[in-house]
Short mmCIF file of C-alpha atoms in Angstrom, two decimals:
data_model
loop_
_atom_site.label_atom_id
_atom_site.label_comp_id
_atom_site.label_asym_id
_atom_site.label_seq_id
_atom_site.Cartn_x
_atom_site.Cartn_y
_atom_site.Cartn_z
CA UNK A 4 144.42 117.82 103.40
CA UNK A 5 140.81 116.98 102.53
CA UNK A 6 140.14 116.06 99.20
CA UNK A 7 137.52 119.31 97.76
CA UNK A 8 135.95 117.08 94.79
CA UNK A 9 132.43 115.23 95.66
CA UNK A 10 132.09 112.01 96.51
CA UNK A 11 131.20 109.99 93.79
CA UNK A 12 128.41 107.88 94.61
CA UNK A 13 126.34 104.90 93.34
CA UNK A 14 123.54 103.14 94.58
CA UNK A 15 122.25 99.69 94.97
CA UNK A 16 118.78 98.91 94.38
CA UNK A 17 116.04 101.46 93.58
CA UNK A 18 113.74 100.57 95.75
CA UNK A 19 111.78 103.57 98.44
CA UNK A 20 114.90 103.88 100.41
CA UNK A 21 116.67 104.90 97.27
CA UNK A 22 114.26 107.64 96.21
CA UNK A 23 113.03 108.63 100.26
CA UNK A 24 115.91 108.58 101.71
CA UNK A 25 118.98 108.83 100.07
CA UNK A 26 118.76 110.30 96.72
CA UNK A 27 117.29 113.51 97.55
CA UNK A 28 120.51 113.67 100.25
CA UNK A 29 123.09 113.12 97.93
CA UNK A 30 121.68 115.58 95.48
CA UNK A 31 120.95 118.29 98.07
CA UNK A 32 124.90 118.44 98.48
CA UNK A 33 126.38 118.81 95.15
CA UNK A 34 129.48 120.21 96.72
CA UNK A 35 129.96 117.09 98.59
CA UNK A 36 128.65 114.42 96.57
CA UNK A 37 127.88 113.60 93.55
CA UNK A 38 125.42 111.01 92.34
CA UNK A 39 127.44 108.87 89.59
CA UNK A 40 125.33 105.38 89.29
CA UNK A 41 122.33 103.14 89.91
CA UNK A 42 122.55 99.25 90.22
CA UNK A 43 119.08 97.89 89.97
CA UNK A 44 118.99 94.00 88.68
CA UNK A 45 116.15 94.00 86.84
CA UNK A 46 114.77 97.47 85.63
CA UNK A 47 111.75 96.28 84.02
CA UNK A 48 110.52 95.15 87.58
CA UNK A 49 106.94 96.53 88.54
CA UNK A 50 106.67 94.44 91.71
CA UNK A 51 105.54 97.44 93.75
CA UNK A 52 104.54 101.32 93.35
CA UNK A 53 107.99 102.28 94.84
CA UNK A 54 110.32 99.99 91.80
CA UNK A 55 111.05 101.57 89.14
CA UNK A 56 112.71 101.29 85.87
CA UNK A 57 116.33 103.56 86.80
CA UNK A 58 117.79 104.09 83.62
CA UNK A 59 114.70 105.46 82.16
CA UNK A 60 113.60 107.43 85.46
CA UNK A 61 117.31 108.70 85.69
CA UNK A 62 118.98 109.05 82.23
CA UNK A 63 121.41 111.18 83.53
CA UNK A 64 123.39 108.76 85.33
CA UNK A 65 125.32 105.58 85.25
CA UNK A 66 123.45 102.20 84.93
CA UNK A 67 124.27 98.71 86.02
CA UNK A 68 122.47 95.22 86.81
CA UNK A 69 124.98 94.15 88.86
CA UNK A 70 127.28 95.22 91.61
CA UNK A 71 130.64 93.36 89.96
CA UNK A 72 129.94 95.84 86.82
CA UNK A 73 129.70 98.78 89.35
CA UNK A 74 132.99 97.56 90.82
CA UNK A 75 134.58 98.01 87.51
CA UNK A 76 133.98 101.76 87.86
CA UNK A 77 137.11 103.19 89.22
CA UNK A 78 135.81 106.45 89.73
CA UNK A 79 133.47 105.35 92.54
CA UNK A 80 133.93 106.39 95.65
CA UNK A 81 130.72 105.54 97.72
CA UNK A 82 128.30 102.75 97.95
CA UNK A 83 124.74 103.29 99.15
CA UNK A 84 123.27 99.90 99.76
CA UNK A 85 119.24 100.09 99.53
CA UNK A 86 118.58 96.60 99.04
CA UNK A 87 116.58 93.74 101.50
CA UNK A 88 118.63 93.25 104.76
CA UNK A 89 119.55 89.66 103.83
CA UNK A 90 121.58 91.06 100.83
CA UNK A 91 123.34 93.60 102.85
CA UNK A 92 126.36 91.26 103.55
CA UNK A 93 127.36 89.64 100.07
CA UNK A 94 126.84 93.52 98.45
CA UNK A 95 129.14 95.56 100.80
CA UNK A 96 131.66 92.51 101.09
CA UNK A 97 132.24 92.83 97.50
CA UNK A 98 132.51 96.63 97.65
CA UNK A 99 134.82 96.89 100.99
CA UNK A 100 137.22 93.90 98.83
CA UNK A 101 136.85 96.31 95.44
CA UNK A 102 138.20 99.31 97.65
CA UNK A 103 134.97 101.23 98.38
CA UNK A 104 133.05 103.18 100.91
CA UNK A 105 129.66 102.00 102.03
CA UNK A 106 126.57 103.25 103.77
CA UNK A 107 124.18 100.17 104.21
CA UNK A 108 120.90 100.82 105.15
CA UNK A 109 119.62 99.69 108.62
CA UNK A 110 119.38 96.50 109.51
CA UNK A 111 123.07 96.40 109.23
CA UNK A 112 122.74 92.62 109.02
CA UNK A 113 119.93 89.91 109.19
CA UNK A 114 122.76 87.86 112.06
CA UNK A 115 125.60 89.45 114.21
CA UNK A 116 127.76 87.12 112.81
CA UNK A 117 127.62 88.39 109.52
CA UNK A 118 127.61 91.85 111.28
CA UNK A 119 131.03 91.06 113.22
CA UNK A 120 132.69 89.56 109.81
CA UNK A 121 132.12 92.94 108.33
CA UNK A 122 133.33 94.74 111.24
CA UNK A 123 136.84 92.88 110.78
CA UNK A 124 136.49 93.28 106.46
CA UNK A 125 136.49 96.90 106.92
CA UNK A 126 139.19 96.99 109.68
CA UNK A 127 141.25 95.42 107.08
CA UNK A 128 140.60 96.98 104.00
CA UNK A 129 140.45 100.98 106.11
CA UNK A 130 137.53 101.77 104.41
CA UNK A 131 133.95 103.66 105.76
CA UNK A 132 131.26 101.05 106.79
CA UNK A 133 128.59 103.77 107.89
CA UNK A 134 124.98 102.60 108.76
CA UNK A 135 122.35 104.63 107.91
CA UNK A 136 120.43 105.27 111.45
CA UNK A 137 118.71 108.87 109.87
CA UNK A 138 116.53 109.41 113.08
CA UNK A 139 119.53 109.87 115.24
CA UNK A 140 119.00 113.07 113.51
CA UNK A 141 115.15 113.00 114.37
CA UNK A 142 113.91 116.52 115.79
CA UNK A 143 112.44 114.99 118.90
CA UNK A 144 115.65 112.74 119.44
CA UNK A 145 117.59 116.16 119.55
CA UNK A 146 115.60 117.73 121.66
CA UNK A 147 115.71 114.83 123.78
CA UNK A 148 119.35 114.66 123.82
CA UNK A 149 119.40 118.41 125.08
CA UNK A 150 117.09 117.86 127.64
CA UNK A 151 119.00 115.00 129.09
CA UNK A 152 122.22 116.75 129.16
CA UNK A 153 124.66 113.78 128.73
CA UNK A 154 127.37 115.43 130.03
CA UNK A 155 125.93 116.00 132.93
CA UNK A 156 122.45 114.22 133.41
CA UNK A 157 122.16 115.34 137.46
CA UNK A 158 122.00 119.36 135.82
CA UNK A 159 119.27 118.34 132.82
CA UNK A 160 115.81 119.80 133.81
CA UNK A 161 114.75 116.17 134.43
CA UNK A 162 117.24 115.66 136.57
CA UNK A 163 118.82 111.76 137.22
CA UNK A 164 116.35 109.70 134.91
CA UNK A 165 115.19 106.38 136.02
CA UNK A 166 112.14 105.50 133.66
CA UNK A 167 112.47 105.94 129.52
CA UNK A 168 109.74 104.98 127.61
CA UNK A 169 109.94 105.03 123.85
CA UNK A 170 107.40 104.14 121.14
CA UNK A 171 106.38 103.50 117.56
CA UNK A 172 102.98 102.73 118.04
CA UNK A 173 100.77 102.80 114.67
CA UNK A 174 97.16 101.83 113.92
CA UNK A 175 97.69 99.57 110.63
CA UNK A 176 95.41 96.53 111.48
CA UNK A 177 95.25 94.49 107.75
CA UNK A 178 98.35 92.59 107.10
CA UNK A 179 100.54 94.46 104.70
CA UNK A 180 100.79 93.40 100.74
CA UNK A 181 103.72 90.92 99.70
CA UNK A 182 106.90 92.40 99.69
CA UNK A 183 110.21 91.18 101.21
CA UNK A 184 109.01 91.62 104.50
CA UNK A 185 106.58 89.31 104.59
CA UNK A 186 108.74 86.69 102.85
CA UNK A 187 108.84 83.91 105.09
CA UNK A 188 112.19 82.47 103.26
CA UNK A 189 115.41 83.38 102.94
CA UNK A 190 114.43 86.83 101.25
CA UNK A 191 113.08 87.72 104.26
CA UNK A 192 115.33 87.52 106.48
CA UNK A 193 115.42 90.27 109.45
CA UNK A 194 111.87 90.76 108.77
CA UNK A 195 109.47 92.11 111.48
CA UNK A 196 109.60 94.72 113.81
CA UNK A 197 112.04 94.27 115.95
CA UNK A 198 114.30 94.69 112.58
CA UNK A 199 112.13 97.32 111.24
CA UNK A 200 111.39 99.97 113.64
CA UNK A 201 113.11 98.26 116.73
CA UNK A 202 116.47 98.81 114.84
CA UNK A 203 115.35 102.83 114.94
CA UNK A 204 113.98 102.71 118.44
CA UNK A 205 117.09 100.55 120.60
CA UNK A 206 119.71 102.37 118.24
CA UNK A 207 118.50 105.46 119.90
CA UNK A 208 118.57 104.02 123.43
CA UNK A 209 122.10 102.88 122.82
CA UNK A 210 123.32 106.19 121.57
CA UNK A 211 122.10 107.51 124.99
CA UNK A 212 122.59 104.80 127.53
CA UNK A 213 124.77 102.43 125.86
CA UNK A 214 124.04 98.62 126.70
CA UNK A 215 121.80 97.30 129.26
CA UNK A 216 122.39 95.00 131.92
CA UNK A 217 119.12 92.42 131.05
CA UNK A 218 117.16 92.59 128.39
CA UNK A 219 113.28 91.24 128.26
CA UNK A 220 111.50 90.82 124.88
CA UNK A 221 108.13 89.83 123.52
CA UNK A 222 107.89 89.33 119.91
CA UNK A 223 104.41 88.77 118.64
CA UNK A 224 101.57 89.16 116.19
CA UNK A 225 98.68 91.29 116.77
CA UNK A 226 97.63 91.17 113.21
CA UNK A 227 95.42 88.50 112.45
CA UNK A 228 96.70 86.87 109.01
CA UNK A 229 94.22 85.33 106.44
CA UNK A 230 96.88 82.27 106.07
CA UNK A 231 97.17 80.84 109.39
CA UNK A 232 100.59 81.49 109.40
CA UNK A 233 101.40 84.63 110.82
CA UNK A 234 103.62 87.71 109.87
CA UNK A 235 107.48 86.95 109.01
CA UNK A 236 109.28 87.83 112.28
CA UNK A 237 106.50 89.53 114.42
CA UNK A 238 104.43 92.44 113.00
CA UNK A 239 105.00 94.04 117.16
CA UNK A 240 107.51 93.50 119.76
CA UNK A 241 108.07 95.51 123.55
CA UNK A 242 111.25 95.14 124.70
CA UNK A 243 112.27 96.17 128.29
CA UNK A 244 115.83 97.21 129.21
CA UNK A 245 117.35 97.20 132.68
CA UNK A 246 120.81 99.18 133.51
CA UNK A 247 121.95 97.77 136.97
CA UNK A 248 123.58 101.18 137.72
CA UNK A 249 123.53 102.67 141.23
CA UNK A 250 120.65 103.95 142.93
CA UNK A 251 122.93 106.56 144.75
CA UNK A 252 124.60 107.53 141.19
CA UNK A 253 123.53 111.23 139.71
CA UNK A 254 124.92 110.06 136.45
CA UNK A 255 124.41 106.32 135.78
CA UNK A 256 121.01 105.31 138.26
CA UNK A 257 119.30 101.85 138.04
CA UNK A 258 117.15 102.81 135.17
CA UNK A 259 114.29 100.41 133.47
CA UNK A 260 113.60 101.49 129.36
CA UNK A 261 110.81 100.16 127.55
CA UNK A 262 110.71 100.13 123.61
CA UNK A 263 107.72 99.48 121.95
CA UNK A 264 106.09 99.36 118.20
CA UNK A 265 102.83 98.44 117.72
CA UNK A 266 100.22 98.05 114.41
CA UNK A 267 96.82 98.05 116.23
CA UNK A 268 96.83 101.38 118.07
CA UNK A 269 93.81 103.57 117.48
CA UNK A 270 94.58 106.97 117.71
CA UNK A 271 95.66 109.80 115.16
CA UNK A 272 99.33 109.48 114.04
CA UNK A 273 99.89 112.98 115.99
CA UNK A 274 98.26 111.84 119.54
CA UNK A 275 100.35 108.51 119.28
CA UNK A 276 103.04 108.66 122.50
CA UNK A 277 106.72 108.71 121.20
CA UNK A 278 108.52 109.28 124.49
CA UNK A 279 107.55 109.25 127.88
CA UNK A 280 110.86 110.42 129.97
CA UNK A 281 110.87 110.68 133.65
CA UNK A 282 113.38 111.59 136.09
CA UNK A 283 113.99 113.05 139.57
CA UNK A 284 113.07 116.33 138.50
CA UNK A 285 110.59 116.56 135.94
CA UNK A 286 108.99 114.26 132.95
CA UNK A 287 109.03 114.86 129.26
CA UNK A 288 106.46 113.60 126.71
CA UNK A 289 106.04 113.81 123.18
CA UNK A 290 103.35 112.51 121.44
CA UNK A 291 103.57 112.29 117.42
CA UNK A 292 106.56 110.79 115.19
CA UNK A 293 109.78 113.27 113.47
CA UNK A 294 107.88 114.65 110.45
CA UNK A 295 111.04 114.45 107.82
CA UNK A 296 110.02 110.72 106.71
CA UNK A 297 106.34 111.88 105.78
CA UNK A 298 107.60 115.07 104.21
CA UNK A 299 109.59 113.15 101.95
CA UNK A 300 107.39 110.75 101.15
CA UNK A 301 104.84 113.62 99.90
CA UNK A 302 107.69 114.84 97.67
CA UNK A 303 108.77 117.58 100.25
CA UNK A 304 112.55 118.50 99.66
CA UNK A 305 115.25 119.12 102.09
CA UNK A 306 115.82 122.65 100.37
CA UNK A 307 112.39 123.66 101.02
CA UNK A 308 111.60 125.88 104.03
CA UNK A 309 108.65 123.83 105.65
CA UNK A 310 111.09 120.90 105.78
CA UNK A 311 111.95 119.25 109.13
CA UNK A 312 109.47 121.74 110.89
CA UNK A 313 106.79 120.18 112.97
CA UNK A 314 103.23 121.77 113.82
CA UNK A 315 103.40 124.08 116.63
CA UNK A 316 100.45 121.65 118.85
CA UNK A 317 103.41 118.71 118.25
CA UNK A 318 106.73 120.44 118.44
CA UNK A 319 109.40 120.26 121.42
CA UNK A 320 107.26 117.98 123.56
CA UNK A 321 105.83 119.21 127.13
CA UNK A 322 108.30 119.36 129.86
CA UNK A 323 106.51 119.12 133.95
CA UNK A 324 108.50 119.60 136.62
CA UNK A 325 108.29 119.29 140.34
CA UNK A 326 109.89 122.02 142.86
CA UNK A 327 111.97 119.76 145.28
CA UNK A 328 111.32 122.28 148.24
CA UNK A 329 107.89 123.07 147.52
CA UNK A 330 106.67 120.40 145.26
CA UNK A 331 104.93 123.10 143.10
CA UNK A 332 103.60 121.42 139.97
CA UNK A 333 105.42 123.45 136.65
CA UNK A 334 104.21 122.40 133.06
CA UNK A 335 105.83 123.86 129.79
CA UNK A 336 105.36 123.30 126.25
CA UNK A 337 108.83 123.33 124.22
CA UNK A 338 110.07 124.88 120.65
CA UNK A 339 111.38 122.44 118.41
CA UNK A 340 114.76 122.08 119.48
CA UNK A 341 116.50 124.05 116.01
CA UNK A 342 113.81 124.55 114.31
CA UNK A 343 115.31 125.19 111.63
CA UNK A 344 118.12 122.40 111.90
CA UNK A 345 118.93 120.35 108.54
CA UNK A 346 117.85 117.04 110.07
CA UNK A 347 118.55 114.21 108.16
CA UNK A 348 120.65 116.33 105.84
CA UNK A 349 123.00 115.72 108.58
CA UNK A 350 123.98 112.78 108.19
CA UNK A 351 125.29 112.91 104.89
CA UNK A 352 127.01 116.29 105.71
CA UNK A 353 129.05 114.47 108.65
CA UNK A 354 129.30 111.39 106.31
CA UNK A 355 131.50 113.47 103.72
CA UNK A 356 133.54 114.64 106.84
CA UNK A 357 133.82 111.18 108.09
CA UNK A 358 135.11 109.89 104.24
CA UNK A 359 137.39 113.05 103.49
CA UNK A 360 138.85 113.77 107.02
CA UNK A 361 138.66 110.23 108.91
CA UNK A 362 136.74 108.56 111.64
CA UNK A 363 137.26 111.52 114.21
CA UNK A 364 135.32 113.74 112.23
CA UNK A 365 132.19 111.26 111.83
CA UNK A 366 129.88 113.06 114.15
CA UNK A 367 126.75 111.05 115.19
CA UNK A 368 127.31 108.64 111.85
CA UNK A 369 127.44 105.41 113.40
CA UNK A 370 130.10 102.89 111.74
CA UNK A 371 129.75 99.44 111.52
CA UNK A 372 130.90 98.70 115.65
CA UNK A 373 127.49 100.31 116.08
CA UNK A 374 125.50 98.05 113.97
CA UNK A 375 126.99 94.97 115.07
CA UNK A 376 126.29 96.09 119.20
CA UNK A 377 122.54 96.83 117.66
CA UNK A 378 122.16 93.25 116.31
CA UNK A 379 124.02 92.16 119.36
CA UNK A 380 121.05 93.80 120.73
CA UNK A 381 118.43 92.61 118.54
CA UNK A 382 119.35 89.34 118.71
CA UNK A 383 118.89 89.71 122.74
CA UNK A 384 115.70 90.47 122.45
CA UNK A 385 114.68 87.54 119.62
CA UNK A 386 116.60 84.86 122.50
CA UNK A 387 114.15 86.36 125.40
CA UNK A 388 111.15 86.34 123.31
CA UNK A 389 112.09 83.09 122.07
CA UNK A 390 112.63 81.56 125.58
CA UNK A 391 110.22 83.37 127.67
CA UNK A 392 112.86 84.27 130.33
CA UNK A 393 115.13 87.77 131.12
CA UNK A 394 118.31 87.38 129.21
CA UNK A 395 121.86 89.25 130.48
CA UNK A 396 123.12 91.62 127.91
CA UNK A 397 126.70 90.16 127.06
CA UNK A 398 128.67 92.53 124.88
#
């Protein structure tokens, strides 16, 4: 039987994944978690707007400057690890060996090595090693995913899709200030976009199409940095995906994806294309990014009624479709698929499920298999751009 007491739950670092993403999550569901601790190193750090000092911000709570005092808490459940990607490996090795959960932020890991080694530490120890991939539970992703009909792709209003484009594209010309992901050493590993917003953008496309057959990258700069020396890892990448399939096939077509993210595009955030989707039967396209991430970043809570709920002009995405008899042109715009659907709050609800009543119940959390195919992925696309040639996808 499923334990009924919250999860107790610390966090590492304090950082704006911390206080965006996580935080007002675990606080939202006080029947299934509760928040018990912060680990932030050095408190007194001002290095950016977005450190702060936890144990005065957050008296309430548990405090610790490092993550073998945290293990000493036996009454710790969960792990949230918030820290820079190249920490991500020591941290939840320590926790999986001192008999915790953890949810490690995306990246999983800077290498896939490190991501595999984890893989086999939690098989070992039976433990949760969730990543936290929040726009799986993006709005536009779930209407996507409904429009699609995986089950049955040849009955989805778009019928057997052979082109998928999908896109962060932002206008954000002037190099960024200093921060770990501009750190060209060690702290800065799985820097750049690919690692960034490519980890969002191919998780998606491997939730819905699994791996590819070849995979062509370019990893580049389009920033022009003051030092000579470029951005840490590429400040833009396209990568383009080919599935071999089966041209006769209703469910599993030869199918091309392109993934793209971008820093000089010049156009308001809302007209920016997120995903251009076309089949045998119709296209989709939705222009604009998942509003949750903005929301909470203006201090917009997941209890609050506007949250998760996108303009009207942006919502749902416009579906046109072509009458195979007639070849009448049809063009729709669509609601927000559940409008008023929890979002990211799902994540941590299927989370709890996923800790209290085992991996069957996890939903669309994706454990730490998924992470290391991603980097498996990621990596791919680093060994194209790296070698200017098409790469085959070996998982």
């Amino acid at each position: 039987m499923a334990s009924m007491k919250p999860i107790q739950t610390a966090i590492v670092g304090y950082g704006m994944s911390a206080k965006i993403f996580h935080i007002p999550f675990i606080e939202h569901l006080p029947g299934l978690f509760k928040l018990t601790a912060i680990m932030q190193r050095d408190p007194s750090s001002k290095s950016n707007a977005m450190v702060s000092n936890a144990p005065a911000e957050r008296p309430d709570l548990l405090h610790y400057t490092s993550v073998e005092g945290l293990l000493q808490n036996r009454e710790i459940d969960l792990v949230v690890i918030t820290t820079p990607p190249s920490s991500h490996f020591d941290i939840a090795t320590q926790c999986l060996k001192g008999g915790k959960h953890v949810l490690i932020e995306k990246p999983l890991t800077p290498t896939l090595d490190e991501a595999l080694r984890l893989e086999r530490l939690a098989q070992e120890t039976s433990k949760v090693c969730a990543v936290y991939q929040n726009r799986r539970f993006d709005s536009d992703f779930l209407t996507l995913k409904a429009l699609l009909n995986l089950a049955d792709p040849s009955k989805g209003p778009l019928g057997r899709v052979v082109d998928f484009e999908t896109h962060m594209d932002r206008h954000r010309p002037s190099p960024p200030a200093s921060s770990w992901k501009t750190d060209h050493g060690e702290r800065g590993r799985a820097s750049g976009a690919v690692y960034d917003l490519g980890t969002h953008l191919l998780d998606q496309v491997l939730v819905l199409y699994g791996s590819p057959t070849w995979i062509t990258g370019f990893i580049f700069d389009q920033r022009v940095y003051p030092d000579g020396q470029g951005s840490a890892g590429g400040d833009s990448f396209v990568a383009i995906l080919q599935y071999a399939g089966d041209a006769s096939s209703p469910t599993n077509p030869v199918r091309t994806v392109t993934v793209k993210a971008t820093v000089v595009s010049p156009m308001a955030p809302e007209r920016q294309l997120r995903y251009l989707v076309k089949g045998t039967q119709g296209t989709w396209e939705k222009l604009g990014v998942d509003i949750q991430e903005d929301q909470l970043k203006k201090g917009i809570k997941p209890m609050d009624g506007e949250y998760g709920v996108e303009p009207a002009e942006q919502a749902g995405g416009t579906l046109t479709q072509v009458a195979e008899n007639t070849g009448q042109v049809s063009v729709k715009r669509l609601s927000q698929h559940g409008a008023d659907a929890k979002g990211y709050v799902l994540f941590y609800e299927q989370l709890a499920q996923w800790i209290k009543k085992g991996s069957e119940h996890r939903g669309a959390v994706p454990d730490v298999s998924d992470g290391s195919e991603l980097i498996r992925l990621v990596e791919s696309v680093q060994l194209s751009s790296r070698e200017g040639r098409r790469v085959a996808f070996k998982a």
